[in-house]
Amino acid sequence: MKILAIESSCDDTAAAVVEDGREVLSSVVASQVPEHILYGGVVPEIASRRHCESISSVVKKAIEDARLSLEDIDAVACTYAPGLIGALLVGVNFAKGLSYRTGKPLVPVHHLRSHIASNYITDKNLKPPFLALVVSGGHTHLINVKSYTDYEVIGRTRDDAAGEAMDKAARTMGLAYPGGLNMDKVAFDGDPFSYKFPSPKVQDAELDFSFSGLKTAVINLIHNLNQKGEEIDVKNIGASYMHCVVSCLCDRTERAINMLKPDSLVLAGGVSANSVLRREMKILADKHEINLYMPELRFCGDNAAMVGAQAYYEYLDGNIASLKLNATAALDIDKKSNI
Ligand code: KG4
Ligand code: ZN
């Protein structure tokens, strides 16, 4: 089954064709990063406008790259939640138009479900159940993935997401958007023990995360150094900060491993590209003698191939939307669209 998938939840306009949830026939991503760099982060209104401008050509290219025509597509899928509402609406409405025009089923896909599914295209043998750590710009979740469409969130951030905390700290250090990615580039070989930051804890919720205190600590440190006219040691501060964020992610993940005793651990979301996180997760998985799955780097950030992968399993589960489908800015991963 060939699914044409569309992703527009944030600042990437993406389309892909994926066969049977595993084989990527094409994947096109039009990034808006160069424009959002000017503002230090994603400007929602600009993102929506750029999606409108590029979606036709991105979808056309995805079909052409797969050497198919629209008639060869068996279903149309789109990210419908969660994300920037104006941005999501562009992809949802384009997908609805295609579904109407072709008469092919419309499959709604939750953004975090698709991030997890990026592992199904990277490793064709991966099957639920497994434990997933989803770390993106807007979410940090530990999830018991019971089946392709059945999820139990067992831990979540109480405030900032890991990616958001990295982006804001990086911006204060003078690094360009996207901060997490640039911090990784600048600081991956810095000294992770050169600066001390608080180790964030959440009372009475041993699998939950909290990053806002850590973020404030690094921002205060940089403001202090700036006020004293001292140089900002971006490499070592960045390395120490990344070490703290990753330690916190590993600590909660290890508790979840001890609790669930899974056979496999799956990493997903934009932050799964982080070099320190990938290294430390490997050490953790080896320690507990469990399999570790991480997306190929090109499928860590937002893309439509992961949407096409998840859409196949949503379709098999009967999750097909009517043309009344609407975008939703916030929606838990275990909820379905009411369409
Ligand atoms: O999943 P994603 O592409 O978009 C959302 O769904 O939010 O994640 C974007 C986040 C941003 O915060 C970005 O800074 C972060 O992923 N990111 C990284 C790296 N690459 C992207 N964070 C740390 N290290 C990286 N290498
Ligand atoms: Zn994402």
Short mmCIF file of C-alpha atoms and ligand atoms in Angstrom, two decimals:
data_model
loop_
_atom_site.label_atom_id
_atom_site.label_comp_id
_atom_site.label_asym_id
_atom_site.label_seq_id
_atom_site.Cartn_x
_atom_site.Cartn_y
_atom_site.Cartn_z
CA MET A 1 0.00 0.00 0.00
CA LYS A 2 1.47 3.35 -1.08
CA ILE A 3 0.69 6.33 1.14
CA LEU A 4 1.32 9.95 0.20
CA ALA A 5 2.06 11.75 3.48
CA ILE A 6 2.22 15.44 4.34
CA GLU A 7 3.85 17.09 7.36
CA SER A 8 3.53 20.81 8.22
CA SER A 9 3.30 20.96 12.02
CA CYS A 10 6.12 23.47 12.53
CA ASP A 11 8.68 24.97 10.15
CA ASP A 12 9.29 22.17 7.65
CA THR A 13 7.01 21.62 4.67
CA ALA A 14 7.40 17.94 3.89
CA ALA A 15 5.85 15.26 1.69
CA ALA A 16 6.78 11.62 1.15
CA VAL A 17 5.55 8.39 -0.38
CA VAL A 18 5.94 5.32 1.85
CA GLU A 19 5.04 1.73 0.98
CA ASP A 20 3.56 -0.61 3.60
CA GLY A 21 4.82 1.55 6.45
CA ARG A 22 8.46 0.62 5.92
CA GLU A 23 9.77 1.48 2.45
CA VAL A 24 10.45 5.16 1.72
CA LEU A 25 9.88 5.72 -2.01
CA SER A 26 10.50 9.47 -1.71
CA SER A 27 10.95 12.10 0.98
CA VAL A 28 11.04 15.83 0.32
CA VAL A 29 11.59 18.46 3.02
CA ALA A 30 11.51 22.23 2.39
CA SER A 31 13.10 23.77 5.46
CA GLN A 32 12.28 27.31 6.55
CA VAL A 33 15.26 27.55 8.92
CA PRO A 34 17.16 30.28 6.99
CA GLU A 35 14.19 32.63 7.40
CA HIS A 36 13.42 31.85 11.06
CA ILE A 37 17.12 32.33 11.96
CA LEU A 38 16.53 36.06 11.49
CA TYR A 39 14.10 36.02 14.45
CA GLY A 40 15.92 33.52 16.69
CA GLY A 41 13.03 31.03 16.53
CA VAL A 42 9.95 29.98 14.59
CA VAL A 43 7.52 32.81 13.81
CA PRO A 44 4.17 30.99 13.47
CA GLU A 45 2.62 33.42 10.99
CA ILE A 46 5.64 33.25 8.69
CA ALA A 47 5.68 29.45 8.97
CA SER A 48 2.04 29.22 7.82
CA ARG A 49 2.65 31.50 4.86
CA ARG A 50 5.73 29.60 3.71
CA HIS A 51 3.84 26.28 3.98
CA CYS A 52 1.14 27.73 1.70
CA GLU A 53 3.77 28.80 -0.82
CA SER A 54 5.72 25.55 -0.97
CA ILE A 55 3.23 22.76 -0.31
CA SER A 56 2.13 22.22 -3.95
CA SER A 57 5.66 21.90 -5.29
CA VAL A 58 6.84 19.75 -2.35
CA VAL A 59 3.96 17.27 -2.82
CA LYS A 60 4.47 17.24 -6.60
CA LYS A 61 8.16 16.47 -6.16
CA ALA A 62 7.45 13.67 -3.68
CA ILE A 63 5.16 11.97 -6.21
CA GLU A 64 7.67 12.50 -9.04
CA ASP A 65 10.65 11.27 -6.98
CA ALA A 66 8.69 8.08 -6.23
CA ARG A 67 8.17 7.71 -10.03
CA LEU A 68 4.43 7.54 -9.52
CA SER A 69 1.37 9.51 -10.46
CA LEU A 70 -1.40 10.60 -8.11
CA GLU A 71 -3.56 7.71 -9.35
CA ASP A 72 -1.00 5.18 -8.02
CA ILE A 73 -1.42 6.44 -4.44
CA ASP A 74 -3.65 4.30 -2.18
CA ALA A 75 -4.20 6.80 0.66
CA VAL A 76 -3.37 10.36 1.67
CA ALA A 77 -2.05 11.04 5.18
CA CYS A 78 -1.28 14.22 7.08
CA THR A 79 -0.12 15.38 10.49
CA TYR A 80 -3.20 16.89 12.12
CA ALA A 81 -1.98 17.35 15.74
CA PRO A 82 -0.20 18.63 17.78
CA GLY A 83 1.66 21.64 16.42
CA LEU A 84 1.30 25.25 15.32
CA ILE A 85 -2.34 25.54 14.36
CA GLY A 86 -1.89 27.72 11.29
CA ALA A 87 0.93 25.52 10.03
CA LEU A 88 -1.01 22.28 10.61
CA LEU A 89 -4.05 23.67 8.80
CA VAL A 90 -2.09 24.07 5.57
CA GLY A 91 -1.11 20.38 5.45
CA VAL A 92 -4.51 19.14 6.65
CA ASN A 93 -6.42 21.16 4.06
CA PHE A 94 -4.08 20.20 1.24
CA ALA A 95 -4.44 16.52 2.19
CA LYS A 96 -8.22 16.87 2.33
CA GLY A 97 -8.19 18.38 -1.15
CA LEU A 98 -6.11 15.49 -2.49
CA SER A 99 -8.34 12.92 -0.80
CA TYR A 100 -11.46 14.55 -2.27
CA ARG A 101 -9.94 14.80 -5.75
CA THR A 102 -8.67 11.17 -5.81
CA GLY A 103 -11.37 9.52 -3.71
CA LYS A 104 -8.60 7.90 -1.65
CA PRO A 105 -8.86 7.52 2.15
CA LEU A 106 -7.61 10.31 4.38
CA VAL A 107 -5.45 9.13 7.30
CA PRO A 108 -4.86 11.53 10.23
CA VAL A 109 -1.52 11.10 12.02
CA HIS A 110 -0.46 12.35 15.45
CA HIS A 111 2.94 14.07 15.28
CA LEU A 112 4.56 12.18 18.16
CA ARG A 113 3.27 8.84 16.87
CA SER A 114 5.01 9.64 13.59
CA HIS A 115 8.28 10.52 15.35
CA ILE A 116 8.22 7.06 16.95
CA ALA A 117 7.46 5.57 13.51
CA SER A 118 10.65 7.10 12.08
CA ASN A 119 12.25 4.03 13.65
CA TYR A 120 10.08 1.67 11.58
CA ILE A 121 11.68 3.00 8.40
CA THR A 122 15.18 3.03 9.87
CA ASP A 123 14.88 -0.52 11.20
CA LYS A 124 12.43 -2.72 9.33
CA ASN A 125 12.41 -5.40 12.05
CA LEU A 126 11.28 -3.14 14.88
CA LYS A 127 7.84 -4.02 16.23
CA PRO A 128 5.98 -2.93 19.39
CA PRO A 129 5.91 -3.44 22.33
CA PHE A 130 8.83 -1.25 23.41
CA LEU A 131 9.72 1.68 25.63
CA ALA A 132 10.08 5.00 23.78
CA LEU A 133 11.75 8.24 24.79
CA VAL A 134 10.34 11.01 22.60
CA VAL A 135 12.35 14.23 22.75
CA SER A 136 11.39 17.08 20.44
CA GLY A 137 11.16 20.85 20.51
CA GLY A 138 7.76 20.76 22.20
CA HIS A 139 7.59 17.38 23.98
CA THR A 140 9.55 15.12 26.29
CA HIS A 141 7.71 11.86 26.92
CA LEU A 142 8.47 8.37 28.16
CA ILE A 143 5.94 6.11 26.48
CA ASN A 144 5.02 2.48 26.87
CA VAL A 145 4.27 1.65 23.22
CA LYS A 146 1.99 -1.37 23.51
CA SER A 147 1.12 -1.68 19.83
CA TYR A 148 1.39 0.46 16.68
CA THR A 149 -1.61 2.49 17.86
CA ASP A 150 -1.81 1.92 21.61
CA TYR A 151 0.28 4.16 23.87
CA GLU A 152 0.62 4.79 27.58
CA VAL A 153 2.50 7.93 28.62
CA ILE A 154 4.40 6.99 31.78
CA GLY A 155 6.52 10.13 32.14
CA ARG A 156 6.43 13.66 30.76
CA THR A 157 7.98 17.06 31.28
CA ARG A 158 6.27 19.31 33.79
CA ASP A 159 7.52 22.47 32.09
CA ASP A 160 9.92 22.96 29.15
CA ALA A 161 10.67 20.21 26.65
CA ALA A 162 14.31 19.10 26.32
CA GLY A 163 14.60 20.67 22.84
CA GLU A 164 13.04 23.93 23.97
CA ALA A 165 15.43 24.09 26.96
CA MET A 166 18.39 23.54 24.63
CA ASP A 167 17.13 26.12 22.12
CA LYS A 168 16.61 28.83 24.74
CA ALA A 169 19.98 28.21 26.44
CA ALA A 170 21.71 28.20 23.05
CA ARG A 171 20.08 31.47 22.07
CA THR A 172 21.34 33.12 25.28
CA MET A 173 24.83 31.86 24.42
CA GLY A 174 24.55 33.64 21.08
CA LEU A 175 24.03 30.52 18.96
CA ALA A 176 21.70 30.66 15.97
CA TYR A 177 18.36 28.85 15.65
CA PRO A 178 17.91 25.85 15.86
CA GLY A 179 19.88 26.14 19.08
CA GLY A 180 19.93 22.48 20.12
CA LEU A 181 21.51 21.45 16.85
CA ASN A 182 24.07 24.27 16.95
CA MET A 183 24.94 23.60 20.60
CA ASP A 184 25.62 19.99 19.66
CA LYS A 185 27.92 21.12 16.84
CA VAL A 186 29.88 23.61 18.97
CA ALA A 187 30.03 21.72 22.27
CA PHE A 188 30.07 17.99 21.53
CA ASP A 189 33.78 17.77 22.46
CA GLY A 190 33.77 20.36 25.26
CA ASP A 191 34.39 19.44 28.92
CA PRO A 192 31.02 18.29 30.35
CA PHE A 193 32.23 18.73 33.94
CA SER A 194 33.62 22.27 33.64
CA TYR A 195 30.42 23.97 34.87
CA LYS A 196 27.98 22.73 37.51
CA PHE A 197 24.21 23.01 36.99
CA PRO A 198 21.38 21.83 39.23
CA SER A 199 20.07 18.34 38.67
CA PRO A 200 16.34 18.77 38.07
CA LYS A 201 13.96 16.50 40.00
CA VAL A 202 10.18 16.23 40.20
CA GLN A 203 8.78 15.30 43.62
CA ASP A 204 6.53 12.23 43.78
CA ALA A 205 6.78 11.51 40.06
CA GLU A 206 9.92 9.58 39.39
CA LEU A 207 9.44 9.34 35.64
CA ASP A 208 8.61 13.02 35.04
CA PHE A 209 11.09 15.61 33.78
CA SER A 210 11.64 19.28 34.55
CA PHE A 211 14.03 21.46 32.57
CA SER A 212 13.01 25.02 33.41
CA GLY A 213 15.28 25.30 36.51
CA LEU A 214 18.24 24.05 34.55
CA LYS A 215 17.47 26.44 31.70
CA THR A 216 17.19 29.39 34.11
CA ALA A 217 20.50 28.42 35.74
CA VAL A 218 22.42 28.55 32.46
CA ILE A 219 20.70 31.77 31.38
CA ASN A 220 21.61 33.38 34.74
CA LEU A 221 25.21 32.20 34.39
CA ILE A 222 25.51 33.77 30.94
CA HIS A 223 23.87 37.04 32.00
CA ASN A 224 26.27 37.20 34.97
CA LEU A 225 29.29 36.64 32.75
CA ASN A 226 27.98 39.25 30.31
CA GLN A 227 27.52 41.80 33.10
CA LYS A 228 31.08 41.23 34.27
CA GLY A 229 32.28 41.60 30.69
CA GLU A 230 33.73 38.09 30.76
CA GLU A 231 33.98 35.84 27.76
CA ILE A 232 31.29 33.16 27.28
CA ASP A 233 32.96 29.78 27.02
CA VAL A 234 30.26 28.40 24.72
CA LYS A 235 32.03 25.09 24.13
CA ASN A 236 32.38 24.12 27.80
CA ILE A 237 29.16 25.70 29.08
CA GLY A 238 27.31 24.00 26.21
CA ALA A 239 28.96 20.65 26.94
CA SER A 240 28.14 20.89 30.67
CA TYR A 241 24.56 21.89 29.92
CA MET A 242 24.04 19.11 27.37
CA HIS A 243 25.53 16.67 29.86
CA CYS A 244 22.93 17.75 32.47
CA VAL A 245 19.99 17.52 30.07
CA VAL A 246 21.11 14.12 28.79
CA SER A 247 21.81 12.81 32.33
CA CYS A 248 18.28 13.75 33.29
CA LEU A 249 16.86 11.99 30.20
CA CYS A 250 18.97 8.87 30.89
CA ASP A 251 18.11 8.81 34.59
CA ARG A 252 14.33 8.76 34.00
CA THR A 253 14.69 6.33 31.11
CA GLU A 254 16.66 3.95 33.32
CA ARG A 255 13.92 4.09 35.95
CA ALA A 256 11.37 3.27 33.23
CA ILE A 257 13.52 0.35 32.06
CA ASN A 258 13.64 -0.99 35.61
CA MET A 259 9.89 -0.61 35.92
CA LEU A 260 8.75 -2.03 32.54
CA LYS A 261 11.64 -4.40 31.79
CA PRO A 262 11.26 -3.87 28.03
CA ASP A 263 13.18 -5.84 25.38
CA SER A 264 13.73 -2.69 23.34
CA LEU A 265 14.30 1.02 23.86
CA VAL A 266 13.38 3.46 21.07
CA LEU A 267 14.55 7.05 20.77
CA ALA A 268 12.56 9.57 18.71
CA GLY A 269 12.08 13.30 18.00
CA GLY A 270 14.39 16.08 16.84
CA VAL A 271 16.64 15.86 19.92
CA SER A 272 17.32 12.18 19.13
CA ALA A 273 19.91 13.56 16.67
CA ASN A 274 21.97 14.78 19.64
CA SER A 275 25.39 13.14 19.68
CA VAL A 276 25.68 12.98 23.48
CA LEU A 277 22.19 11.55 23.89
CA ARG A 278 22.81 8.86 21.25
CA ARG A 279 26.09 7.87 22.91
CA GLU A 280 24.64 7.74 26.43
CA MET A 281 21.52 5.83 25.36
CA LYS A 282 23.74 3.20 23.79
CA ILE A 283 25.63 2.84 27.08
CA LEU A 284 22.32 2.57 28.96
CA ALA A 285 20.88 -0.04 26.59
CA ASP A 286 24.08 -2.10 26.75
CA LYS A 287 24.07 -1.94 30.55
CA HIS A 288 20.54 -3.36 30.65
CA GLU A 289 21.17 -5.71 27.71
CA ILE A 290 18.23 -4.41 25.70
CA ASN A 291 17.98 -3.48 22.01
CA LEU A 292 18.33 0.19 21.14
CA TYR A 293 16.68 1.78 18.11
CA MET A 294 17.45 5.33 16.99
CA PRO A 295 16.20 7.04 13.81
CA GLU A 296 18.59 7.63 10.96
CA LEU A 297 19.76 11.26 11.32
CA ARG A 298 17.71 12.46 8.31
CA PHE A 299 14.53 11.11 9.94
CA CYS A 300 15.14 12.56 13.44
CA GLY A 301 13.75 16.02 12.68
CA ASP A 302 10.35 16.69 11.14
CA ASN A 303 9.79 14.85 7.85
CA ALA A 304 6.86 13.21 6.07
CA ALA A 305 8.36 9.74 5.64
CA MET A 306 7.69 9.08 9.33
CA VAL A 307 4.09 10.26 8.81
CA GLY A 308 3.67 7.82 5.93
CA ALA A 309 5.10 5.01 8.08
CA GLN A 310 2.69 5.62 10.98
CA ALA A 311 -0.23 6.23 8.60
CA TYR A 312 0.00 2.64 7.36
CA TYR A 313 -0.64 1.30 10.87
CA GLU A 314 -3.35 3.90 11.54
CA TYR A 315 -5.05 2.77 8.32
CA LEU A 316 -4.83 -0.90 9.31
CA ASP A 317 -6.40 0.05 12.65
CA GLY A 318 -9.33 1.72 10.83
CA ASN A 319 -8.31 5.26 11.69
CA ILE A 320 -9.64 7.00 8.61
CA ALA A 321 -10.88 10.59 8.70
CA SER A 322 -13.81 12.23 6.98
CA LEU A 323 -13.37 15.48 5.09
CA LYS A 324 -14.45 17.23 8.29
CA LEU A 325 -10.98 16.55 9.74
CA ASN A 326 -9.61 19.59 11.56
CA ALA A 327 -6.16 20.43 12.88
CA THR A 328 -5.63 20.42 16.66
CA ALA A 329 -2.85 22.38 18.36
CA ALA A 330 -2.62 20.17 21.46
CA LEU A 331 -3.57 16.51 21.69
CA ASP A 332 -2.21 13.66 23.82
CA ILE A 333 -0.61 10.79 21.95
CA ASP A 334 -3.10 8.26 23.29
CA LYS A 335 -6.12 10.20 21.98
CA LYS A 336 -7.74 9.77 18.58
CA SER A 337 -9.17 12.50 16.38
CA ASN A 338 -12.94 12.74 16.75
CA ILE A 339 -13.86 12.85 13.10
O1 KG4 B 1 11.05 17.02 16.35
P1 KG4 B 1 11.53 18.35 15.95
O2 KG4 B 1 12.23 18.47 14.62
O3 KG4 B 1 10.36 19.38 15.96
C1 KG4 B 1 9.35 19.31 16.93
O4 KG4 B 1 8.46 18.45 16.79
O5 KG4 B 1 9.48 20.07 17.92
O6 KG4 B 1 12.50 18.84 17.10
C2 KG4 B 1 13.12 20.09 17.02
C3 KG4 B 1 14.05 20.22 18.20
C4 KG4 B 1 14.63 21.61 18.34
O7 KG4 B 1 14.51 22.00 19.68
C5 KG4 B 1 16.08 21.43 17.92
O8 KG4 B 1 16.96 22.33 18.54
C6 KG4 B 1 16.33 20.02 18.42
O9 KG4 B 1 15.16 19.31 18.06
N1 KG4 B 1 17.50 19.39 17.82
C7 KG4 B 1 18.59 19.05 18.54
C8 KG4 B 1 19.52 18.52 17.61
N2 KG4 B 1 18.96 18.55 16.38
C9 KG4 B 1 17.73 19.10 16.52
N3 KG4 B 1 18.84 19.15 19.85
C10 KG4 B 1 20.03 18.72 20.28
N4 KG4 B 1 20.98 18.19 19.46
C11 KG4 B 1 20.77 18.07 18.14
N5 KG4 B 1 21.71 17.54 17.35
ZN ZN B 2 8.65 17.02 15.50
#
